[in-house]
């Protein structure tokens, strides 16, 4: 599991040395940092302590302990908050929920930018070997990205086993390269002292502030580390970070700092120049493989975030493929995979260099980290009852660090930082619109369906004359208090019903998995004598709903119910834009357009297609 985690979780963090130091001292930067001795010591010290504070403290030691039954990420924190919703002021809870959705949206934006900048930065190593190869960089990057997304259907577990050994070699190599650089200027080891970072920030704040916009590149991938926790678990990820990843990154950054101190001409590509000339071609090949793995980290995280968002009602119902029997969190989302692939390749051809994308990279990362810090401390306050005198200073310190990074990246807004904000704003708008529209449609649908007890009473007193037919009818029902649309249509139009009828309502819990003993709850409809029974089936947000398997596992199946030959009835809703209040006209169009990517209900609930009947209805939006 540790090797698998290296292959999936740490690709982004592990490959950040390729471009971080080079970007900090980039002479083409809108706010260039001169490579003086004091600045080099300050920057390397700032990189090291940023990694320690944000990755080790915020994520590994703190955030990863606030898991939701093994699942991590911003949406996991948000669902944890719902447990204490009654203890939080309504406006505060709404604000925190909006922050959680915005954080998820920022992460989705990051998952588009990361594969592009990671693979581009590696393939650009060809220009170090031979400048005439620059024309191959963009098409080769696009080809590699295309192949990477094709491989996603095999699952992150299989990909991790393939990539894990490569990352073991990667971290060993960058450690050796770092040591090689340190031996050139051993004095760089003094940068491990926090006094250099503190002195750089306090003594040269006008320089250090702008440097933060590039220094943050050293911690990109920390958010993926948390989001991918459901794929491998907290312990393997923490072990890999402390024993392998953090020491290797530290050595590599120190080595690059030493190389720049030795000769400022090494600023053109300090990472690749750590290698002797004979090893540069193998290093470019290894770097390309490692950056493909870096892209894998955020892709896996994006799948997890999208799956959680769909189950919690913030995105349309997406087709999920669970790719592991051992880890529920290992999912593949086909629609999202192809969307990301097209988006990433578009960015590659639009920006054409990692330097151009670097300005856009930090904004999404810093925003996500800051939101994670806020939500974590709110969860910690209610989950572990930490006293305010202990929590407030820690929260204030970590949040100050996060907001400094965020503010520094705002200075790059016109130079590309607008891109992740636009992507995040679009995702945030879609997610909140879908949530609001879904609640409105559900309310209007419940009004059309009417109370289930009144409908059953009309069957008993003969107002709705029906004929009984043999067999079992299973009607999936959104609201256990209302009569399913399909059942109502069958009675009103066909004037028949089955001898045995099951109304099944599916609920998604705010935990990843439900104990099988607590999965099904009976509902007394007062119609057992007529063969009509109700039940609520609960699934965790990390589970795939399998209705036939759940019903087959019932120990006390109602008498006469034949699930093997049952007919499943689905009520589908056609959305119609109307003048009904509730959503602005443009949001109605966004909502109806989003509904077209929703997966087929038969597949979503694992229903046998040859036993499914679909009955439709029109609902105004």
Coordinates of C-alpha atoms in Angstrom, one line a residue:
X1 CA 0.0 0.0 0.0
X2 CA 2.9 2.4 0.7
X3 CA 4.4 1.7 -2.8
X4 CA 0.9 2.1 -4.3
X5 CA 0.5 5.4 -2.5
X6 CA 3.9 6.6 -3.9
X7 CA 2.5 5.8 -7.3
X8 CA -0.8 7.6 -7.0
X9 CA -0.7 10.1 -4.2
X10 CA 2.7 11.7 -4.2
X11 CA 3.3 12.2 -7.9
X12 CA 2.4 15.9 -7.8
X13 CA 4.3 16.8 -4.6
X14 CA 7.2 14.6 -5.7
X15 CA 7.8 16.3 -9.0
X16 CA 7.4 19.9 -7.8
X17 CA 11.3 20.3 -7.6
X18 CA 11.4 20.2 -11.4
X19 CA 10.0 23.7 -11.8
X20 CA 9.7 25.4 -8.3
X21 CA 13.2 26.9 -7.9
X22 CA 13.4 27.8 -11.6
X23 CA 10.1 29.6 -11.4
X24 CA 11.0 31.6 -8.2
X25 CA 14.1 33.1 -10.0
X26 CA 12.6 33.3 -13.5
X27 CA 13.8 36.6 -15.0
X28 CA 10.7 36.8 -17.1
X29 CA 8.5 36.8 -14.0
X30 CA 6.4 40.0 -13.6
X31 CA 8.0 40.4 -10.2
X32 CA 11.5 38.9 -10.6
X33 CA 13.6 37.8 -7.6
X34 CA 17.4 38.5 -7.9
X35 CA 19.5 35.3 -7.2
X36 CA 21.6 37.0 -4.5
X37 CA 23.1 34.9 -1.7
X38 CA 20.6 36.1 0.9
X39 CA 17.7 35.6 -1.4
X40 CA 18.8 32.0 -2.3
X41 CA 19.1 31.1 1.4
X42 CA 15.8 32.8 2.2
X43 CA 13.9 31.1 -0.7
X44 CA 15.2 27.6 0.0
X45 CA 14.5 28.0 3.7
X46 CA 11.0 29.3 2.9
X47 CA 10.4 26.3 0.6
X48 CA 11.5 23.8 3.2
X49 CA 9.4 25.4 6.0
X50 CA 6.4 25.9 3.8
X51 CA 6.4 22.1 3.1
X52 CA 6.8 21.3 6.8
X53 CA 3.9 23.7 7.8
X54 CA 1.4 23.0 5.0
X55 CA 2.0 19.4 4.1
X56 CA 3.4 17.8 7.3
X57 CA 1.4 19.9 9.9
X58 CA -1.8 20.9 8.1
X59 CA -2.4 17.8 6.1
X60 CA -0.5 14.8 7.4
X61 CA -0.7 15.5 11.1
X62 CA -4.1 17.4 11.2
X63 CA -6.4 17.2 8.3
X64 CA -5.9 13.4 7.6
X65 CA -7.1 12.7 11.1
X66 CA -10.4 14.3 10.3
X67 CA -11.5 11.6 8.0
X68 CA -15.1 10.5 7.3
X69 CA -14.8 6.8 7.8
X70 CA -11.6 6.7 5.8
X71 CA -12.6 9.2 3.1
X72 CA -10.7 12.5 2.9
X73 CA -11.0 15.7 1.0
X74 CA -12.9 18.9 1.3
X75 CA -16.3 17.3 0.7
X76 CA -15.6 14.8 3.4
X77 CA -15.0 17.7 5.8
X78 CA -18.2 19.3 4.7
X79 CA -20.2 16.2 5.3
X80 CA -18.7 15.9 8.7
X81 CA -19.9 19.4 9.5
X82 CA -23.5 18.3 8.8
X83 CA -23.3 16.2 11.9
X84 CA -23.1 19.3 14.0
X85 CA -25.3 21.6 11.9
X86 CA -27.7 22.2 14.8
X87 CA -24.8 23.5 16.9
X88 CA -23.7 26.0 14.3
X89 CA -25.4 29.2 13.5
X90 CA -27.5 28.8 10.3
X91 CA -25.7 31.7 8.4
X92 CA -22.3 30.3 9.5
X93 CA -23.2 26.8 8.4
X94 CA -24.4 28.1 5.0
X95 CA -21.1 30.0 4.6
X96 CA -19.0 27.0 5.5
X97 CA -21.0 24.8 3.1
X98 CA -20.4 27.3 0.3
X99 CA -16.7 27.4 1.1
X100 CA -16.6 23.6 1.0
X101 CA -18.2 23.6 -2.5
X102 CA -15.9 26.3 -3.6
X103 CA -12.9 24.3 -2.4
X104 CA -14.1 21.3 -4.3
X105 CA -14.5 23.5 -7.4
X106 CA -11.0 24.8 -7.0
X107 CA -9.7 21.3 -6.7
X108 CA -11.4 20.3 -10.0
X109 CA -9.7 23.4 -11.6
X110 CA -6.4 22.2 -10.2
X111 CA -7.0 18.7 -11.7
X112 CA -7.0 20.3 -15.2
X113 CA -3.9 22.5 -14.7
X114 CA -1.7 19.9 -12.9
X115 CA -1.4 17.3 -15.7
X116 CA -0.6 20.0 -18.2
X117 CA 2.1 21.8 -16.3
X118 CA 3.6 18.5 -14.9
X119 CA 4.1 16.7 -18.2
X120 CA 5.1 19.9 -20.0
X121 CA 7.8 20.7 -17.4
X122 CA 9.3 17.2 -17.9
X123 CA 9.2 17.1 -21.6
X124 CA 10.9 20.5 -21.7
X125 CA 14.0 18.7 -20.4
X126 CA 14.5 17.8 -24.1
X127 CA 15.6 21.5 -24.7
X128 CA 18.4 21.1 -22.1
X129 CA 19.7 18.1 -24.1
X130 CA 19.2 19.7 -27.5
X131 CA 17.5 23.1 -28.0
X132 CA 16.5 22.1 -31.5
X133 CA 14.0 19.6 -30.0
X134 CA 11.8 22.4 -28.7
X135 CA 9.2 21.9 -31.5
X136 CA 8.6 18.4 -30.2
X137 CA 7.6 19.4 -26.7
X138 CA 4.0 20.3 -27.2
X139 CA 2.9 17.5 -29.4
X140 CA 4.8 14.9 -27.3
X141 CA 3.1 16.3 -24.2
X142 CA -0.3 16.0 -25.7
X143 CA 0.3 12.4 -26.7
X144 CA 1.5 11.4 -23.2
X145 CA -1.6 13.1 -21.7
X146 CA -3.8 11.2 -24.1
X147 CA -2.3 7.8 -23.2
X148 CA -2.5 8.6 -19.5
X149 CA -6.3 9.3 -19.6
X150 CA -6.8 6.1 -21.6
X151 CA -5.2 4.1 -18.8
X152 CA -7.6 5.5 -16.1
X153 CA -10.2 2.8 -16.8
X154 CA -7.9 0.2 -15.2
X155 CA -8.3 2.0 -11.8
X156 CA -5.9 3.8 -9.5
X157 CA -5.0 0.6 -7.7
X158 CA -3.6 -1.0 -10.8
X159 CA -2.1 2.2 -12.0
X160 CA -0.5 2.7 -8.5
X161 CA 1.1 -0.8 -8.7
X162 CA 2.5 0.1 -12.1
X163 CA 3.7 3.6 -11.1
X164 CA 4.8 2.8 -7.5
X165 CA 8.2 1.2 -8.3
X166 CA 8.9 4.1 -10.7
X167 CA 8.3 6.6 -7.9
X168 CA 10.6 4.6 -5.6
X169 CA 13.3 5.1 -8.2
X170 CA 12.4 8.7 -8.7
X171 CA 12.7 9.6 -5.0
X172 CA 16.0 7.7 -4.8
X173 CA 17.4 9.6 -7.8
X174 CA 16.3 13.1 -6.7
X175 CA 17.9 12.4 -3.3
X176 CA 21.2 11.4 -4.9
X177 CA 21.0 14.5 -7.2
X178 CA 20.3 16.7 -4.2
X179 CA 23.3 15.3 -2.3
X180 CA 25.4 15.9 -5.4
X181 CA 24.4 19.5 -5.4
X182 CA 24.9 20.0 -1.6
X183 CA 28.5 18.7 -1.9
X184 CA 29.2 21.6 -4.3
X185 CA 28.1 24.2 -1.7
X186 CA 27.7 22.5 1.7
X187 CA 26.8 25.8 3.4
X188 CA 23.3 25.5 1.9
X189 CA 22.4 23.2 4.8
X190 CA 22.1 26.3 6.9
X191 CA 18.9 27.1 5.0
X192 CA 17.2 24.3 7.1
X193 CA 17.2 26.8 10.0
X194 CA 13.8 28.7 10.2
X195 CA 15.8 31.9 10.9
X196 CA 16.6 32.3 7.2
X197 CA 12.9 32.0 6.2
X198 CA 11.8 34.4 9.0
X199 CA 14.6 36.8 8.2
X200 CA 13.8 36.7 4.4
X201 CA 10.1 37.5 5.1
X202 CA 10.5 40.1 7.8
X203 CA 13.6 41.8 6.4
X204 CA 12.8 41.7 2.7
X205 CA 9.0 41.4 2.7
X206 CA 8.6 43.3 -0.5
X207 CA 10.7 40.6 -2.2
X208 CA 9.5 37.6 -0.2
X209 CA 5.8 38.4 -0.8
X210 CA 6.2 38.0 -4.5
X211 CA 8.4 34.9 -4.1
X212 CA 5.5 33.2 -2.2
X213 CA 3.6 33.0 -5.5
X214 CA 6.2 30.6 -6.8
X215 CA 7.2 29.0 -3.5
X216 CA 3.7 27.6 -3.3
X217 CA 4.5 25.4 -6.2
X218 CA 6.5 23.3 -3.7
X219 CA 3.3 22.2 -1.9
X220 CA 1.1 21.6 -4.9
X221 CA -0.3 18.1 -4.5
X222 CA -0.9 18.4 -0.8
X223 CA -4.6 18.7 -1.5
X224 CA -4.5 15.6 -3.6
X225 CA -2.8 13.8 -0.8
X226 CA -5.9 14.4 1.4
X227 CA -8.5 13.8 -1.4
X228 CA -6.8 10.5 -2.3
X229 CA -6.9 9.2 1.3
X230 CA -9.9 6.9 0.5
X231 CA -7.8 5.1 -2.1
X232 CA -5.0 3.9 0.2
X233 CA -5.8 5.0 3.8
X234 CA -4.1 7.4 6.2
X235 CA -1.3 5.1 7.6
X236 CA 0.4 4.2 4.2
X237 CA 0.3 7.8 3.0
X238 CA 1.7 9.2 6.3
X239 CA 4.4 6.5 6.3
X240 CA 5.4 7.2 2.7
X241 CA 5.6 11.0 3.4
X242 CA 7.7 10.9 6.6
X243 CA 10.1 8.2 5.6
X244 CA 10.6 8.7 1.8
X245 CA 9.0 11.7 0.2
X246 CA 9.8 14.6 2.6
X247 CA 13.6 13.7 3.0
X248 CA 13.9 13.3 -0.8
X249 CA 12.3 16.6 -1.5
X250 CA 14.4 18.4 1.1
X251 CA 17.6 17.1 -0.4
X252 CA 16.6 18.0 -3.9
X253 CA 15.7 21.6 -3.0
X254 CA 18.9 22.0 -1.0
X255 CA 20.9 20.7 -4.0
X256 CA 19.3 23.2 -6.4
X257 CA 19.9 26.0 -4.0
X258 CA 23.6 25.0 -3.7
X259 CA 23.8 24.9 -7.5
X260 CA 22.4 28.4 -7.9
X261 CA 24.8 29.7 -5.2
X262 CA 27.7 28.1 -7.0
X263 CA 26.8 29.7 -10.4
X264 CA 23.7 31.8 -11.2
X265 CA 23.9 30.6 -14.8
X266 CA 22.4 27.3 -13.5
X267 CA 19.0 29.2 -13.1
X268 CA 17.9 28.1 -16.6
X269 CA 17.2 24.6 -15.4
X270 CA 18.6 23.9 -11.9
X271 CA 16.9 20.6 -11.6
X272 CA 18.2 19.0 -14.8
X273 CA 21.6 20.6 -14.3
X274 CA 22.0 18.7 -11.0
X275 CA 22.7 15.7 -13.2
X276 CA 26.0 15.0 -15.0
X277 CA 25.7 15.4 -18.7
X278 CA 25.8 11.7 -19.3
X279 CA 22.7 11.2 -17.1
X280 CA 20.5 13.9 -18.5
X281 CA 18.8 11.8 -21.2
X282 CA 17.9 9.1 -18.6
X283 CA 16.8 11.8 -16.2
X284 CA 14.4 13.4 -18.8
X285 CA 12.9 9.9 -19.4
X286 CA 12.5 9.3 -15.7
X287 CA 11.1 12.8 -15.1
X288 CA 8.5 12.3 -17.9
X289 CA 7.4 9.1 -16.2
X290 CA 7.2 10.8 -12.8
X291 CA 5.2 13.7 -14.1
X292 CA 2.7 11.4 -15.7
X293 CA 2.3 9.9 -12.2
X294 CA 2.0 13.5 -10.8
X295 CA -1.0 14.0 -13.1
X296 CA -2.4 10.7 -11.8
X297 CA -2.6 12.0 -8.3
X298 CA -5.0 14.8 -9.0
X299 CA -7.0 12.8 -11.6
X300 CA -7.6 10.1 -8.9
X301 CA -8.5 12.9 -6.5
X302 CA -10.9 14.5 -9.0
X303 CA -12.7 11.2 -9.4
X304 CA -13.2 11.0 -5.7
X305 CA -14.4 14.5 -5.3
X306 CA -16.9 14.2 -8.3
X307 CA -18.2 10.9 -6.9
X308 CA -18.8 12.4 -3.5
X309 CA -20.4 15.5 -4.9
X310 CA -22.8 13.4 -7.1
X311 CA -23.8 11.2 -4.2
X312 CA -24.3 14.3 -1.9
X313 CA -26.5 16.0 -4.5
X314 CA -24.2 18.7 -5.8
X315 CA -23.6 17.2 -9.2
X316 CA -25.8 15.1 -11.6
X317 CA -25.8 11.3 -11.0
X318 CA -22.6 10.2 -12.7
X319 CA -21.7 6.7 -13.9
X320 CA -19.1 5.3 -11.4
X321 CA -16.9 2.3 -11.9
X322 CA -15.5 0.9 -8.6
X323 CA -12.1 -0.5 -9.6
X324 CA -11.2 -2.3 -6.4
X325 CA -12.9 -4.8 -4.1
X326 CA -10.6 -3.7 -1.2
X327 CA -10.8 0.1 -1.3
X328 CA -14.3 1.6 -1.8
X329 CA -12.6 5.0 -2.6
X330 CA -11.0 3.7 -5.8
X331 CA -13.5 4.9 -8.5
X332 CA -13.3 5.7 -12.2
X333 CA -15.7 8.3 -13.6
X334 CA -15.8 7.9 -17.4
X335 CA -17.5 11.2 -18.3
X336 CA -15.2 13.2 -16.1
X337 CA -12.2 11.4 -17.5
X338 CA -12.9 12.4 -21.1
X339 CA -13.8 15.9 -20.0
X340 CA -10.5 16.3 -18.2
X341 CA -8.5 14.8 -21.1
X342 CA -9.9 17.4 -23.6
X343 CA -9.4 20.2 -21.2
X344 CA -5.8 19.3 -20.4
X345 CA -4.8 18.9 -24.0
X346 CA -6.5 22.2 -24.8
X347 CA -4.3 23.9 -22.1
X348 CA -1.2 22.3 -23.4
X349 CA -1.7 23.8 -26.9
X350 CA -2.9 27.1 -25.5
X351 CA -0.1 27.8 -23.1
X352 CA 2.7 25.7 -24.7
X353 CA 5.1 26.0 -21.8
X354 CA 5.2 25.2 -18.1
X355 CA 6.5 28.8 -17.3
X356 CA 3.3 30.2 -18.8
X357 CA 1.1 27.8 -16.8
X358 CA 3.1 28.4 -13.5
X359 CA 1.4 31.7 -12.9
X360 CA -2.0 30.0 -13.1
X361 CA -1.1 27.0 -10.9
X362 CA -0.8 28.5 -7.4
X363 CA -4.2 30.2 -7.2
X364 CA -6.3 27.0 -7.1
X365 CA -3.9 25.3 -4.7
X366 CA -3.7 28.2 -2.2
X367 CA -7.5 28.6 -2.2
X368 CA -8.1 24.9 -1.6
X369 CA -5.5 24.8 1.2
X370 CA -7.0 27.8 3.0
X371 CA -10.5 26.4 2.8
X372 CA -9.3 23.0 4.1
X373 CA -7.7 24.7 7.1
X374 CA -10.9 26.6 8.0
X375 CA -13.2 23.6 7.7
X376 CA -10.7 21.4 9.6
X377 CA -10.6 23.6 12.6
X378 CA -14.4 23.9 12.7
X379 CA -14.7 20.1 12.5
X380 CA -11.9 19.7 15.2
X381 CA -13.7 22.1 17.5
X382 CA -16.9 19.9 17.5
X383 CA -15.4 16.5 17.0
X384 CA -12.7 16.6 19.7
X385 CA -14.0 19.4 21.8
X386 CA -10.6 21.3 21.7
X387 CA -10.7 24.3 23.9
X388 CA -10.6 27.7 22.2
X389 CA -7.4 28.8 23.9
X390 CA -5.6 25.9 22.3
X391 CA -7.3 25.9 18.9
X392 CA -7.5 29.6 18.0
X393 CA -3.7 30.4 18.0
X394 CA -2.9 27.3 15.9
X395 CA -5.7 28.1 13.5
X396 CA -4.7 31.7 13.2
X397 CA -1.0 30.8 12.5
X398 CA -1.8 28.2 9.8
X399 CA -4.5 30.4 8.2
X400 CA -2.2 33.4 8.1
X401 CA 0.4 31.3 6.2
X402 CA -2.3 30.1 3.8
X403 CA -3.7 33.6 3.2
X404 CA -0.2 35.0 2.6
X405 CA 0.3 32.5 -0.2
X406 CA -3.2 33.2 -1.6
X407 CA -2.6 37.0 -1.5
X408 CA 0.8 36.6 -3.3
X409 CA -0.9 34.6 -6.1
X410 CA -3.5 37.3 -6.6
X411 CA -0.6 39.5 -7.9
X412 CA -0.4 37.1 -10.8
X413 CA -4.1 37.4 -11.7
X414 CA -3.6 39.1 -15.1
X415 CA -0.7 36.8 -15.9
X416 CA -2.7 33.6 -15.8
X417 CA -4.0 33.2 -12.2
X418 CA -7.5 34.1 -13.6
X419 CA -7.7 30.7 -15.3
X420 CA -8.3 28.4 -12.2
X421 CA -10.6 31.0 -10.7
X422 CA -12.7 31.0 -13.9
X423 CA -12.8 27.2 -13.9
X424 CA -13.6 27.1 -10.2
X425 CA -16.4 29.7 -10.6
X426 CA -17.9 27.7 -13.4
X427 CA -17.8 24.5 -11.4
X428 CA -19.1 26.3 -8.3
X429 CA -22.0 27.7 -10.3
X430 CA -22.9 24.4 -11.8
X431 CA -22.8 22.6 -8.4
X432 CA -24.8 25.1 -6.5
X433 CA -27.3 25.5 -9.3
X434 CA -27.7 21.7 -9.5
X435 CA -28.3 21.5 -5.8
X436 CA -30.9 24.2 -5.8
X437 CA -32.7 23.0 -8.9
X438 CA -32.7 19.4 -7.6
X439 CA -34.4 20.5 -4.4
X440 CA -37.0 22.5 -6.3
X441 CA -37.8 19.7 -8.7
X442 CA -38.0 17.2 -5.8
X443 CA -40.5 19.5 -4.0
X444 CA -42.7 19.9 -7.2
X445 CA -42.5 16.2 -7.9
X446 CA -43.7 15.4 -4.4
X447 CA -46.7 17.7 -4.9
X448 CA -47.6 15.9 -8.1
X449 CA -47.2 12.5 -6.5
X450 CA -49.3 13.3 -3.5
X451 CA -49.3 11.7 0.0
X452 CA -48.9 7.9 -0.2
X453 CA -51.5 7.2 2.5
X454 CA -54.2 9.2 0.6
X455 CA -53.4 7.3 -2.7
X456 CA -53.6 3.9 -1.0
X457 CA -56.9 4.9 0.6
X458 CA -58.3 5.7 -2.8
X459 CA -57.4 2.1 -3.9
X460 CA -59.2 0.7 -0.9
X461 CA -62.5 2.6 -1.3
X462 CA -62.8 1.9 -5.0
X463 CA -62.2 5.4 -6.3
X464 CA -59.3 4.0 -8.3
X465 CA -60.6 0.6 -9.5
X466 CA -57.6 -1.7 -10.4
X467 CA -57.1 -5.3 -11.4
X468 CA -54.5 -7.5 -9.6
X469 CA -51.8 -9.2 -11.8
X470 CA -49.4 -11.9 -10.6
X471 CA -45.9 -11.1 -9.7
X472 CA -43.9 -8.5 -7.8
X473 CA -43.5 -4.8 -8.7
X474 CA -40.6 -2.8 -7.2
X475 CA -41.1 0.9 -7.5
X476 CA -38.2 3.2 -6.8
X477 CA -39.4 6.2 -4.9
X478 CA -37.5 9.4 -4.1
X479 CA -39.8 10.5 -1.2
X480 CA -41.0 7.7 1.1
X481 CA -44.0 9.9 2.1
X482 CA -45.3 10.2 -1.5
X483 CA -46.8 7.8 -4.0
X484 CA -44.3 6.9 -6.8
X485 CA -45.1 8.5 -10.1
X486 CA -44.7 5.2 -11.9
X487 CA -47.1 3.5 -9.5
X488 CA -49.6 6.3 -9.9
X489 CA -49.4 6.2 -13.7
X490 CA -49.8 2.4 -13.7
X491 CA -52.9 2.6 -11.6
X492 CA -54.5 5.6 -13.3
X493 CA -53.7 4.7 -16.9
X494 CA -53.4 0.8 -17.0
X495 CA -55.8 0.2 -14.0
X496 CA -53.6 -2.7 -12.8
X497 CA -51.2 -3.3 -10.0
X498 CA -49.1 -6.3 -8.9
X499 CA -50.1 -8.7 -6.1
X500 CA -47.0 -7.7 -4.3
X501 CA -45.7 -4.2 -4.4
X502 CA -42.5 -2.8 -2.8
X503 CA -41.9 1.0 -2.6
X504 CA -38.1 1.4 -2.2
X505 CA -36.7 4.8 -1.3
X506 CA -32.9 5.3 -1.6
X507 CA -31.1 7.6 0.8
X508 CA -27.5 8.7 0.7
X509 CA -25.9 9.0 4.1
X510 CA -23.2 11.5 5.1
X511 CA -20.8 8.6 5.8
X512 CA -18.9 6.7 3.1
X513 CA -20.3 3.2 4.0
X514 CA -23.3 1.8 5.8
X515 CA -23.2 -1.2 8.1
X516 CA -25.2 -3.9 6.2
X517 CA -27.3 -4.5 9.4
X518 CA -28.5 -0.9 9.2
X519 CA -29.0 -0.6 5.4
X520 CA -32.7 -1.4 5.2
X521 CA -35.5 0.1 7.3
X522 CA -39.1 -0.9 7.0
X523 CA -41.9 1.6 6.6
X524 CA -45.4 0.8 7.8
X525 CA -47.7 1.9 5.0
X526 CA -50.7 0.3 6.6
X527 CA -51.2 -1.8 3.5
X528 CA -49.4 -5.1 4.3
X529 CA -52.7 -7.0 3.9
X530 CA -53.0 -5.6 0.3
X531 CA -49.5 -6.7 -0.4
X532 CA -48.1 -3.1 -0.5
X533 CA -45.0 -2.5 1.6
X534 CA -42.4 0.2 1.9
X535 CA -38.7 0.4 2.9
X536 CA -35.8 2.9 2.9
X537 CA -32.5 1.6 1.7
X538 CA -29.4 3.6 2.8
X539 CA -26.0 3.8 1.1
X540 CA -22.9 5.7 2.0
X541 CA -21.7 8.4 -0.4
X542 CA -18.7 6.2 -1.4
X543 CA -20.8 3.2 -2.3
X544 CA -22.5 2.1 -5.5
X545 CA -26.3 1.6 -4.9
X546 CA -27.2 -2.0 -5.8
X547 CA -30.9 -2.5 -5.2
X548 CA -31.3 -6.1 -6.4
X549 CA -28.4 -7.3 -4.3
X550 CA -29.7 -5.4 -1.2
X551 CA -33.2 -6.8 -1.6
X552 CA -31.9 -10.3 -2.2
X553 CA -29.9 -10.1 1.1
X554 CA -33.0 -9.5 3.2
X555 CA -33.4 -12.2 5.8
X556 CA -37.2 -11.7 6.1
X557 CA -38.4 -11.2 2.6
X558 CA -42.2 -10.6 2.7
X559 CA -44.3 -13.6 1.8
X560 CA -45.1 -13.9 -1.9
X561 CA -42.4 -11.6 -3.0
X562 CA -40.4 -13.1 -5.9
X563 CA -37.4 -10.9 -6.4
X564 CA -35.8 -13.1 -9.0
X565 CA -38.7 -12.3 -11.4
X566 CA -39.7 -8.9 -10.1
X567 CA -40.4 -6.0 -12.4
X568 CA -38.6 -2.8 -11.5
X569 CA -40.4 0.5 -12.2
X570 CA -38.6 3.8 -12.7
X571 CA -40.1 7.2 -12.8
X572 CA -38.1 9.5 -15.1
X573 CA -38.6 13.2 -15.1
X574 CA -38.4 15.4 -18.2
X575 CA -37.4 18.9 -17.1
X576 CA -39.3 21.8 -18.8
X577 CA -38.2 25.4 -18.5
X578 CA -41.1 27.5 -17.3
X579 CA -42.0 30.8 -15.6
X580 CA -42.1 29.1 -12.2
X581 CA -40.2 31.0 -9.5
X582 CA -37.1 29.6 -7.7
X583 CA -34.3 30.0 -10.2
X584 CA -33.1 32.7 -12.5
X585 CA -33.7 32.0 -16.2
X586 CA -30.0 31.5 -16.9
X587 CA -29.7 29.1 -14.0
X588 CA -32.7 27.1 -15.3
X589 CA -30.8 26.6 -18.5
X590 CA -27.6 25.5 -16.7
X591 CA -29.7 23.1 -14.6
X592 CA -31.4 21.5 -17.5
X593 CA -28.2 21.3 -19.5
X594 CA -26.4 19.6 -16.6
X595 CA -29.2 17.0 -16.4
X596 CA -28.1 15.6 -19.8
X597 CA -24.9 14.2 -18.3
X598 CA -26.8 12.2 -15.6
X599 CA -26.2 8.5 -15.8
X600 CA -29.0 6.0 -16.6
X601 CA -30.9 5.1 -13.5
X602 CA -30.9 1.4 -14.3
X603 CA -27.1 1.3 -14.4
X604 CA -26.8 3.6 -11.3
X605 CA -29.0 1.2 -9.2
X606 CA -27.6 -2.0 -10.8
X607 CA -31.1 -3.0 -12.1
X608 CA -31.4 -5.9 -14.6
X609 CA -32.4 -4.1 -17.8
X610 CA -34.7 -6.8 -19.0
X611 CA -36.8 -6.4 -15.9
X612 CA -37.1 -2.6 -16.0
X613 CA -40.1 -0.5 -17.1
X614 CA -39.6 3.2 -17.3
X615 CA -42.5 5.7 -17.0
X616 CA -42.0 9.4 -17.5
X617 CA -43.5 12.7 -16.4
X618 CA -42.9 16.4 -17.1
X619 CA -41.8 18.7 -14.2
X620 CA -41.5 22.5 -14.7
X621 CA -38.3 24.1 -13.6

